[in-house]
Every structure is written in C-alpha cells, then in structure tokens.
PDB file of C-alpha atoms in Angstrom:
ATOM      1  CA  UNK A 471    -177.640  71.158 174.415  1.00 37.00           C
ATOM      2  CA  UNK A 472    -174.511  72.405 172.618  1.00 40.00           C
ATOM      3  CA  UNK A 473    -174.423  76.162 171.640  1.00 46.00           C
ATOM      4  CA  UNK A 474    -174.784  77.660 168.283  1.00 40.00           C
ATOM      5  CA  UNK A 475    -170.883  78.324 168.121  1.00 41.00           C
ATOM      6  CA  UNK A 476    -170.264  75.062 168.670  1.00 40.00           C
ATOM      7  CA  UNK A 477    -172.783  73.312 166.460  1.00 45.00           C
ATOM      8  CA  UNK A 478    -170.939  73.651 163.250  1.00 45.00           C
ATOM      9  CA  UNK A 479    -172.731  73.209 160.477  1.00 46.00           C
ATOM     10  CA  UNK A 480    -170.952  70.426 158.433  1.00 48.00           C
ATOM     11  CA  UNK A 481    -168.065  70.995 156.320  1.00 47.00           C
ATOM     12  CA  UNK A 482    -167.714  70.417 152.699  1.00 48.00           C
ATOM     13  CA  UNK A 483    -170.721  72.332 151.028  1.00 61.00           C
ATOM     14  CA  UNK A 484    -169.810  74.482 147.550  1.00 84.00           C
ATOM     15  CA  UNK A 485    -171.144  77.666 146.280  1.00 87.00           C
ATOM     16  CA  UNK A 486    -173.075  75.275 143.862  1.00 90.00           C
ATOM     17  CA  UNK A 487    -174.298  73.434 146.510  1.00 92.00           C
ATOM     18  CA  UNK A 488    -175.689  76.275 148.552  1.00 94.00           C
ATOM     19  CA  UNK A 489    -177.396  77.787 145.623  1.00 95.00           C
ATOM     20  CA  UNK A 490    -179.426  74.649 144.715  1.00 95.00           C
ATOM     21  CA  UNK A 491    -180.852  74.734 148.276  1.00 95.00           C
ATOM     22  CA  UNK A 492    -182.105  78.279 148.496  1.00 96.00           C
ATOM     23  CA  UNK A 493    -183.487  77.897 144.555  1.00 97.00           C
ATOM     24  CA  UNK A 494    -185.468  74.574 145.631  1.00 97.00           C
ATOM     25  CA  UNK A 495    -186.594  76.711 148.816  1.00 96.00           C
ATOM     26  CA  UNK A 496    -187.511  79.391 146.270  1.00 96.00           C
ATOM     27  CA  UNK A 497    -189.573  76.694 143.894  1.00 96.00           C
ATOM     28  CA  UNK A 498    -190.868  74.974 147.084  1.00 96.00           C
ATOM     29  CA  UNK A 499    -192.278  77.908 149.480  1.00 96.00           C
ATOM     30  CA  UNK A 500    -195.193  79.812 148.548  1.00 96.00           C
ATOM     31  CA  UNK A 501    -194.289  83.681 147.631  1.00 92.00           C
ATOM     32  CA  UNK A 502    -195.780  85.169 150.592  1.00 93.00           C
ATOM     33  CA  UNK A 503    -194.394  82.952 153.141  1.00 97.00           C
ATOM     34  CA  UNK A 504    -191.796  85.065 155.132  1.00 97.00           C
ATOM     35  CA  UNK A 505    -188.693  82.361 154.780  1.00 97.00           C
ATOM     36  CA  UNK A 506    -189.505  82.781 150.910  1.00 97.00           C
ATOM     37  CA  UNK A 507    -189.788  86.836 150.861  1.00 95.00           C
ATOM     38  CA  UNK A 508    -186.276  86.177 152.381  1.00 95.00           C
ATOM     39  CA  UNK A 509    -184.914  83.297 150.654  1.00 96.00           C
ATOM     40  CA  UNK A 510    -185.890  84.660 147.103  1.00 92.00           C
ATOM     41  CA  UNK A 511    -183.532  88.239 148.019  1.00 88.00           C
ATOM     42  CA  UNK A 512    -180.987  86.442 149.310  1.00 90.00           C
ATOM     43  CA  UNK A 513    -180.963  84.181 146.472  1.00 92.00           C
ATOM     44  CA  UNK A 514    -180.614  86.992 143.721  1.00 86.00           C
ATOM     45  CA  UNK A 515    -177.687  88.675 145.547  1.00 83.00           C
ATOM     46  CA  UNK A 516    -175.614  85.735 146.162  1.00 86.00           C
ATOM     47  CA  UNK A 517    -175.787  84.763 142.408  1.00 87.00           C
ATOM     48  CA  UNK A 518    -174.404  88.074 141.365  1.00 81.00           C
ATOM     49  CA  UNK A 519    -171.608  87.100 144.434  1.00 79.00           C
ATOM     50  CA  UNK A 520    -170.774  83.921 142.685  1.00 82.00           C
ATOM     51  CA  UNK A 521    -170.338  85.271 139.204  1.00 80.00           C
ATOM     52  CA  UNK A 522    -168.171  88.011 140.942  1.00 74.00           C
ATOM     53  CA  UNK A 523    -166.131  84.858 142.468  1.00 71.00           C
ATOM     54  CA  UNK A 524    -165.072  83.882 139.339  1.00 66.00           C
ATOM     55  CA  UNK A 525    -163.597  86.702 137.953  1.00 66.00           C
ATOM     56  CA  UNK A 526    -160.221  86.113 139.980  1.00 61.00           C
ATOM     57  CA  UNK A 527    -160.770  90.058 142.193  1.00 62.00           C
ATOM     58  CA  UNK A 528    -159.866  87.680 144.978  1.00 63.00           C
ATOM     59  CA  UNK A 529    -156.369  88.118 146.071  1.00 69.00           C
ATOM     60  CA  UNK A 530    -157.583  84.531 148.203  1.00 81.00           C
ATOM     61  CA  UNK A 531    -160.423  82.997 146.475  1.00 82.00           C
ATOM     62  CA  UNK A 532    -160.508  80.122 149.013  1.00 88.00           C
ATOM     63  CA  UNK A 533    -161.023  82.400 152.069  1.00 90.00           C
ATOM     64  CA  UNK A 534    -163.892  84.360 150.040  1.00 87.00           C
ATOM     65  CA  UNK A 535    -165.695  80.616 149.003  1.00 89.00           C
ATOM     66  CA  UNK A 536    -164.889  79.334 152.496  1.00 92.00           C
ATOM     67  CA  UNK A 537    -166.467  82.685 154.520  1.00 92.00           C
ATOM     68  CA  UNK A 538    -169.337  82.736 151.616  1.00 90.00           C
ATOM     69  CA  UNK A 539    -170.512  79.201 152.249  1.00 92.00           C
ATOM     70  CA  UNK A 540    -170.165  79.103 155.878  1.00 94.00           C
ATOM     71  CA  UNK A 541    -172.173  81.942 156.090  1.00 93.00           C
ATOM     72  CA  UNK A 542    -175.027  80.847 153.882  1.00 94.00           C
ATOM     73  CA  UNK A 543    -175.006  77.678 155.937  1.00 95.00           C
ATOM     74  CA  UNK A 544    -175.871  79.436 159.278  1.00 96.00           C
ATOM     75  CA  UNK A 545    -178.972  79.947 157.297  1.00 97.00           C
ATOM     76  CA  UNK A 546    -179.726  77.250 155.761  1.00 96.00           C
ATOM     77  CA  UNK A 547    -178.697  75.175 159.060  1.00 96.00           C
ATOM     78  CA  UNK A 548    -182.027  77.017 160.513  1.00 97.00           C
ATOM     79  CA  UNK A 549    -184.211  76.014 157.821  1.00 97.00           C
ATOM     80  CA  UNK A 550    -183.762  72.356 158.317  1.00 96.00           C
ATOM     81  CA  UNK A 551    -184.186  72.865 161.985  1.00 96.00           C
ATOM     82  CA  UNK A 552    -187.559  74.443 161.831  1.00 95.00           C
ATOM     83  CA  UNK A 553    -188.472  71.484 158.773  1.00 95.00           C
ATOM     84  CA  UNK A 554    -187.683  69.101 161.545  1.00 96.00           C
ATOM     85  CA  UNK A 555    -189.669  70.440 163.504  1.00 95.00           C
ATOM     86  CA  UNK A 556    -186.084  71.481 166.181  1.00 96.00           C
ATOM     87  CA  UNK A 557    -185.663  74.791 167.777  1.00 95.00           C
ATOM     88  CA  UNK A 558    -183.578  76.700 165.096  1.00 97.00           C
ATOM     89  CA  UNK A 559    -181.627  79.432 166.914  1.00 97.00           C
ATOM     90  CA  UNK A 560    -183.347  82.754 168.623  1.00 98.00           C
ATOM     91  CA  UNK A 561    -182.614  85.121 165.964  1.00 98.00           C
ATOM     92  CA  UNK A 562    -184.030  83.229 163.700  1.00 98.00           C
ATOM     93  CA  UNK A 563    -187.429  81.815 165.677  1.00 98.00           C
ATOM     94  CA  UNK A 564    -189.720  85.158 164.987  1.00 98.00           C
ATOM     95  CA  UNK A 565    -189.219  84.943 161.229  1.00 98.00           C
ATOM     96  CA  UNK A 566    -190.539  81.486 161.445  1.00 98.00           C
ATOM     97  CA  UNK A 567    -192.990  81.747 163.824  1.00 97.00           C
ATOM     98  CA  UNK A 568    -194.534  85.005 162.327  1.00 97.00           C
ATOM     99  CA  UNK A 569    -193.691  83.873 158.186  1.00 97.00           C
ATOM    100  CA  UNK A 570    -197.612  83.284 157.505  1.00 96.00           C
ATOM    101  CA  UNK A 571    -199.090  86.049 159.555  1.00 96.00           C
ATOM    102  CA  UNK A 572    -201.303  88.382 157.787  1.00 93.00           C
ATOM    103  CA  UNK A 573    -200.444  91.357 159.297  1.00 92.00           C
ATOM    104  CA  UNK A 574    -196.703  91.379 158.657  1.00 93.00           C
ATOM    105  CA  UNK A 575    -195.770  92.914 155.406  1.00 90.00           C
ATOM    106  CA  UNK A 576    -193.035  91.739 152.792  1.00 91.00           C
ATOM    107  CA  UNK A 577    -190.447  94.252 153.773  1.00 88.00           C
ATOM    108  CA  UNK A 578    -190.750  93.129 157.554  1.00 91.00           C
ATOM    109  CA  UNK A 579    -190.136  89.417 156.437  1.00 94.00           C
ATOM    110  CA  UNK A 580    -187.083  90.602 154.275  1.00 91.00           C
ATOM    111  CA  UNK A 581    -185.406  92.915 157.004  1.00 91.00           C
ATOM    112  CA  UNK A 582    -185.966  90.275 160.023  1.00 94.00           C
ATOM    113  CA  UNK A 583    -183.990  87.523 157.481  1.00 95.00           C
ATOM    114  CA  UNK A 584    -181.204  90.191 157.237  1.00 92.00           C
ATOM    115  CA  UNK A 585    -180.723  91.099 160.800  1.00 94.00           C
ATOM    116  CA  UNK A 586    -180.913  87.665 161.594  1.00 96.00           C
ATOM    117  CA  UNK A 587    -178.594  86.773 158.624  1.00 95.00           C
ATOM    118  CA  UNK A 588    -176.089  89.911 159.575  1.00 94.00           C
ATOM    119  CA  UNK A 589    -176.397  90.066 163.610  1.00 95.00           C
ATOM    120  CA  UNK A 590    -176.390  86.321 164.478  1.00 97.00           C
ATOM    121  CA  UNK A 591    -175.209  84.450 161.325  1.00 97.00           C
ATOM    122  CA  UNK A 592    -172.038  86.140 160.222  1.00 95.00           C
ATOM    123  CA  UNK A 593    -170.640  86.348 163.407  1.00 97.00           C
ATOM    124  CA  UNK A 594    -170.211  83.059 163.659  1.00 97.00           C
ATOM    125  CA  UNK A 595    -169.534  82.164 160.018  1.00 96.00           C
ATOM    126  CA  UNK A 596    -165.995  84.029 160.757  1.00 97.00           C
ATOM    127  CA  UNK A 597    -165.296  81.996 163.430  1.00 97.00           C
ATOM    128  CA  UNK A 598    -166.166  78.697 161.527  1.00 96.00           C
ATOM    129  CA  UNK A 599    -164.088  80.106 158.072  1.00 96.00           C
ATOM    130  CA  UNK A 600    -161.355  80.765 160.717  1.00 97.00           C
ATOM    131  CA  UNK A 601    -161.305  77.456 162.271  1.00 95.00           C
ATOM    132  CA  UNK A 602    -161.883  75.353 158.826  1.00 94.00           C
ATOM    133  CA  UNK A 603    -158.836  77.722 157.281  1.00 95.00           C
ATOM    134  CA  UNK A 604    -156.563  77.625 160.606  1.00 96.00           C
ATOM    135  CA  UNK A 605    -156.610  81.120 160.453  1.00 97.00           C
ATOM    136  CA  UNK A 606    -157.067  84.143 162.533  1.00 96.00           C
ATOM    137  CA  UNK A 607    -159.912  86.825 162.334  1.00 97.00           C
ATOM    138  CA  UNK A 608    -157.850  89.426 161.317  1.00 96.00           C
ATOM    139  CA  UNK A 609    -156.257  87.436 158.298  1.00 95.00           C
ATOM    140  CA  UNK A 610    -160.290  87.210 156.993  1.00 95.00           C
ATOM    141  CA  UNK A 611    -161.214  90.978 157.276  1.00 94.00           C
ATOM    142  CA  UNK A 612    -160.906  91.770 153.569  1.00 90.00           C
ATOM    143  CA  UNK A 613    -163.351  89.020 152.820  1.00 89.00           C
ATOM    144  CA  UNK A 614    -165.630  90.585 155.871  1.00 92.00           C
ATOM    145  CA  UNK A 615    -165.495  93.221 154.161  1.00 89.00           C
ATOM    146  CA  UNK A 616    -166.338  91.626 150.562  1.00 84.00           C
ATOM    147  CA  UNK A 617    -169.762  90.303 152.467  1.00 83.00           C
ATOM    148  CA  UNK A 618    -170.177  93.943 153.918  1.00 83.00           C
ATOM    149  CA  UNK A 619    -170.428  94.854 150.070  1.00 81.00           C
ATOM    150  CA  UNK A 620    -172.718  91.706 149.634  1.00 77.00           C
ATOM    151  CA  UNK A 621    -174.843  92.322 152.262  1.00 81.00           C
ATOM    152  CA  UNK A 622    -175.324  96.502 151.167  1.00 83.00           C
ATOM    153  CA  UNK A 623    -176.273  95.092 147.944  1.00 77.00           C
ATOM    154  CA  UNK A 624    -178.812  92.598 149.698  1.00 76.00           C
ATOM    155  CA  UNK A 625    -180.179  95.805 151.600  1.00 78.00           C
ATOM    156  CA  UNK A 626    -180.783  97.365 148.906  1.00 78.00           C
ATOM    157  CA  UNK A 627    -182.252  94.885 146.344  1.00 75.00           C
ATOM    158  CA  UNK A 628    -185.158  94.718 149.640  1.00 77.00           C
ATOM    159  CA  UNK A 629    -185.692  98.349 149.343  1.00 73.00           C
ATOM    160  CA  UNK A 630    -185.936  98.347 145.750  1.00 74.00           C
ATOM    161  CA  UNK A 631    -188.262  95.386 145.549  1.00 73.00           C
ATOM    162  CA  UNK A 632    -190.274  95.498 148.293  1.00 74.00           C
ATOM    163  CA  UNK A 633    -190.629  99.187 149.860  1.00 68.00           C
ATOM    164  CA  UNK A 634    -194.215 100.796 148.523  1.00 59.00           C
ATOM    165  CA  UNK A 635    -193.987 103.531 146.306  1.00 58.00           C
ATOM    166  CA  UNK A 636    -194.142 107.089 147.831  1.00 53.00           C
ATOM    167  CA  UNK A 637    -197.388 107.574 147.034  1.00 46.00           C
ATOM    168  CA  UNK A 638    -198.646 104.455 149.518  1.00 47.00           C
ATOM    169  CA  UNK A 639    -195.628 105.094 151.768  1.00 50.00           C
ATOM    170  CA  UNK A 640    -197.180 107.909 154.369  1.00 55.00           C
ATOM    171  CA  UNK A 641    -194.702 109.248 157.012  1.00 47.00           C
ATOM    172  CA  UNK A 642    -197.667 108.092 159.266  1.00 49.00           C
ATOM    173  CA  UNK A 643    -197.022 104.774 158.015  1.00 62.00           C
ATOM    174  CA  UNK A 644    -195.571 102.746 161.490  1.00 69.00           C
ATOM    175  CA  UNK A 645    -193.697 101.049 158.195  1.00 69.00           C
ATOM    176  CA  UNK A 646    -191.683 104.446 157.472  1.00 68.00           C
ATOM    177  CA  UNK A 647    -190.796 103.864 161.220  1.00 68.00           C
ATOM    178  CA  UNK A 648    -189.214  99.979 160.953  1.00 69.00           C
ATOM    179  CA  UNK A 649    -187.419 101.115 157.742  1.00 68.00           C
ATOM    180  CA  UNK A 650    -185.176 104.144 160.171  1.00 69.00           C
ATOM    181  CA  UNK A 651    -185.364 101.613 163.210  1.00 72.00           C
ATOM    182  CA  UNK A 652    -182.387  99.318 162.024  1.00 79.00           C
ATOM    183  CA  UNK A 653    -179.063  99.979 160.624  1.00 83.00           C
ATOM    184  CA  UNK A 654    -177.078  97.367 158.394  1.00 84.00           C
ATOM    185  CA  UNK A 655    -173.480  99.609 159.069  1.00 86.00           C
ATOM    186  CA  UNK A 656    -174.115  99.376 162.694  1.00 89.00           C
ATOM    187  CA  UNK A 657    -174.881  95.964 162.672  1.00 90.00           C
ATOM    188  CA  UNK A 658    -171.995  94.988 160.448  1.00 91.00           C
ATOM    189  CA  UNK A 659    -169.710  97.168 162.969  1.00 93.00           C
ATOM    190  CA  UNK A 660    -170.891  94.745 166.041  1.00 94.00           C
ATOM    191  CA  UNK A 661    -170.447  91.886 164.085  1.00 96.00           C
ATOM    192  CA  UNK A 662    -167.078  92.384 163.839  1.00 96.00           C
ATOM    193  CA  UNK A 663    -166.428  93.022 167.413  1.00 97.00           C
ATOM    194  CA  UNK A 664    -168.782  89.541 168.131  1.00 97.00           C
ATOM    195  CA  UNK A 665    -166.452  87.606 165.814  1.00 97.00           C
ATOM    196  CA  UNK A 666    -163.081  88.778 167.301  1.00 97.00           C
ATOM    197  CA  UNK A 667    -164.692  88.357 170.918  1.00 97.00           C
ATOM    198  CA  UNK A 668    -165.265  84.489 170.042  1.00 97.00           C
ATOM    199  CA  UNK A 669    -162.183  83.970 168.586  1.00 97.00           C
ATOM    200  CA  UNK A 670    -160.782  85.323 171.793  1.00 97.00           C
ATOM    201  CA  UNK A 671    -163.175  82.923 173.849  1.00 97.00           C
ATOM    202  CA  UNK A 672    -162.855  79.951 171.893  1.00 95.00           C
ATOM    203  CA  UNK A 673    -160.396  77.993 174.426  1.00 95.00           C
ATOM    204  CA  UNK A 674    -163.176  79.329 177.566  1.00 97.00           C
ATOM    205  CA  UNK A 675    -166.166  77.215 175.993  1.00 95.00           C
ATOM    206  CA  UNK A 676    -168.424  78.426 178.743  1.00 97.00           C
ATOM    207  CA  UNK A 677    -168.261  82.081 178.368  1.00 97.00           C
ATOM    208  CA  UNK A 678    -168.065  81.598 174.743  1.00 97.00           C
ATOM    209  CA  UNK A 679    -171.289  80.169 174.914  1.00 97.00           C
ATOM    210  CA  UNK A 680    -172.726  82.258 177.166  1.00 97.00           C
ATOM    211  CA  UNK A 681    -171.505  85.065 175.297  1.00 97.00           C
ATOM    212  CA  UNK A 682    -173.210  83.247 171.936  1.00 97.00           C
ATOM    213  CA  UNK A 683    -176.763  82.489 173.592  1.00 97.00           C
ATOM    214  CA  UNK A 684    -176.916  86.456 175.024  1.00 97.00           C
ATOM    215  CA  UNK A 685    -176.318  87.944 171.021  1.00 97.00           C
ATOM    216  CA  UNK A 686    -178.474  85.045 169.806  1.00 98.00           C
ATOM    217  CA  UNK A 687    -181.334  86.434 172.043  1.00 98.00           C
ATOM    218  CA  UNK A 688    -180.498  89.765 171.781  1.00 97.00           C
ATOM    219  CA  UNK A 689    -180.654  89.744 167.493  1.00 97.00           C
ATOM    220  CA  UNK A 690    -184.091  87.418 168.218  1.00 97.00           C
ATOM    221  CA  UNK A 691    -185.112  90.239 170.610  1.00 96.00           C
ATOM    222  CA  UNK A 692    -184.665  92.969 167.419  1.00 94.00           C
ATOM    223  CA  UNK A 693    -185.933  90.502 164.917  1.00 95.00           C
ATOM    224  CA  UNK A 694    -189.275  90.129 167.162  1.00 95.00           C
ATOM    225  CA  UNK A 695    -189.975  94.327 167.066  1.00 92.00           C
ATOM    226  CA  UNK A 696    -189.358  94.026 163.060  1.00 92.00           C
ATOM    227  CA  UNK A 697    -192.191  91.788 163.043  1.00 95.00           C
ATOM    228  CA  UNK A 698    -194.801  93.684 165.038  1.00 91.00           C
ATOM    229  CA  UNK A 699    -197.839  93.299 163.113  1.00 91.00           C
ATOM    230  CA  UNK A 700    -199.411  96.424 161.133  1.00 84.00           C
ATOM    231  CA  UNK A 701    -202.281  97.338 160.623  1.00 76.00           C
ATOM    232  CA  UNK A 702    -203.993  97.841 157.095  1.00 66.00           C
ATOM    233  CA  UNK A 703    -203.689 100.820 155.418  1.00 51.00           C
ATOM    234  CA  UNK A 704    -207.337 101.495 155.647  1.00 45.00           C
ATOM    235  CA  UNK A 705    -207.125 100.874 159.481  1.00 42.00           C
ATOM    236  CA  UNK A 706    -204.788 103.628 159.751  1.00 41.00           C
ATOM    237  CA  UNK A 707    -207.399 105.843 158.160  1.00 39.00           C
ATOM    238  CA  UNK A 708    -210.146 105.491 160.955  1.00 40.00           C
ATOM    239  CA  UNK A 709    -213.336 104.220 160.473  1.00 39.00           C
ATOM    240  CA  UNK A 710    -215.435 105.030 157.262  1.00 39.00           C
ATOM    241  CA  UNK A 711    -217.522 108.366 157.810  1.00 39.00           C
ATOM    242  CA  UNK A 712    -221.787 107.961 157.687  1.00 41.00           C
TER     243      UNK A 712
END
C-alpha cells in the first residue's frame, strides 16, 4: 500500500473547484453528522480566504492558490475514501468512525477535523505545493504562514459557534477540559518541522514513509482522546434526589 506522502491527491483542482465540493458536502450531510459540523466551519473560513485571494496581498498568488488547494484536498481526498468505503488515513478514521455518536458533542467533531486538518493534512500539503511548484519549503513559508492566519480564524469561528455559553459551560464540564487539552500554535509549530523533515526525506522513500505513517497515527492517536464520549449534562449532576 503506498503511503499518504506518496499518494498525491491529483493535480489540477481550483479554489472554485474545492469550494463546490465542501458546499455539496454541506447540502448533502445531515447537520449533526461530525464530517458536516466540520465541513460547514471549514467551509465559511475558506470563502473569506478566497475573497482575500483576490485582492492581489499576495506577493505570489500562485504559491498561495497552489498551498490552499493542496491542502483542502488532503481533506477532501479522505472523504471520498471513507464514501468508498477505503481506509482514509489515521488522523482522520476517529472523526469518521465516531461522526454519528450521540455522546460526542459539536465542538469535539469541529476540533478533531482541525487537528486532523492542521497535524496530518498540512504537513503534507507543503510538500505536495513544493513538488507541483519545484520549489523548496523555505521559498513557501510566507504562504504557511498565510494558512497559520487561516487556520486561527478557523479556530476561532469553532469557538464562537459552537462553545456553550458560560452559563452551560461548568469548569466541571470534562468539555472545559478538551477545549485547554489542544493547542493550534503548537500544532502549527510541528507542522512546520514535519514538512521540512519530508522534504529532507523525500529521495529515502522508506523512512519518509515511515516517518509519515508514525505522525499519521500519532495525530489519529490525539484525534481519538478529542472524541471521548461525554456524558449529558444531567449525568454530570448525579442521580435525581427522592
């Protein structure tokens, strides 16, 4: 089976393109299911992206499309692998697995798409921008740091939309826990390194991919404890007095 670095995701998508996917996902999925809590967050914040493309802030517009796209394909690459019923990668397997389960809350869905998106996904995404551009890492770190911008954005559209109001959020609530339990800076900060250290691997296809499988089960690993199961807030308050 070839590894995740290595199965590309096909060339030639737009911007366009990638929006018209994840807005039939977003028509298509019903609004609880995880992949749509996901999907419709993502969706918002890369529509603001693209208007913000086409302003000309880019000092290389093609480098900001090509990084953009390849990145949203990563994700979209794992939806039609789960649709056909094919192992999409580890990150991405306990958001799918989990995406109907009655005991995972909104929030959950949302931050297990964005560690899977951030940890796994973009990672990766460099190294295929790099390789479709003929370029090096380095020569693609302002437009890393464009999606850092994007992805701070994404973080907080979730918290905005989807964490409960203070008056339902309880500093008992194992909820209040997830939200301190994972850190988009850190996460963009060891993506970095991962892309670099792939680039750097890319002529040793065995490490590289050996190097690829341990941070695809290491993000699935995270993405699993996002998706522990809570219990109802009336749960939490013991059983109802005589």
């Amino acid at each position: 089976m070839p590894h995740p670095e290595q199965s590309v995701p096909p060339p030639g998508a737009s911007v366009g393109g990638v929006l018209s996917r994840m807005r039939a996902l977003d028509a298509a999925l019903p609004p609880g299911d995880g992949i749509a809590v996901f999907n419709r967050v993502y969706l918002a914040v890369a529509e603001e992206a693209d208007r913000h493309l086409g302003t000309g802030r880019f000092s290389d517009r093609r480098a900001a499309l090509t990084l953009d796209v390849r990145f949203a394909e990563r994700y979209l690459s794992a939806v039609d692998a789960a649709t056909a019923d094919r192992r999409p990668p580890a990150c991405w397997r306990p958001l799918f697995q989990l995406r109907r389960h009655p005991g995972v809350r909104p929030l959950q869905f949302a931050l297990a798409g964005v560690n899977a998106h951030v940890g796994h996904d973009l990672a990766l995404a460099v190294v295929d921008a790099c390789r479709s551009l003929g370029c090096e890492p380095a020569d693609l770190e302002d437009e890393f740091d464009r999606v850092g911008d994007l992805l701070a954005a994404l973080e907080e559209r979730v918290r905005e939309d989807l964490v409960p109001g203070p008056d339902l959020l309880r500093i008992t609530d194992p909820l209040t826990h997830l939200l301190g339990s994972w850190s988009l800076e850190r996460a963009r900060e060891a993506t970095w390194s991962a892309a670099r250290a792939l680039w750097a691997l890319r002529r040793l296809p065995d490490l590289a991919g050996e190097f690829t499988d341990r941070l695809d089960a290491a993000v699935g690993f995270a993405g699993r404890m996002l998706l522990t199961p809570l219990p109802d807030r009336q749960d939490d308050a013991g059983p109802p007095r005589p």
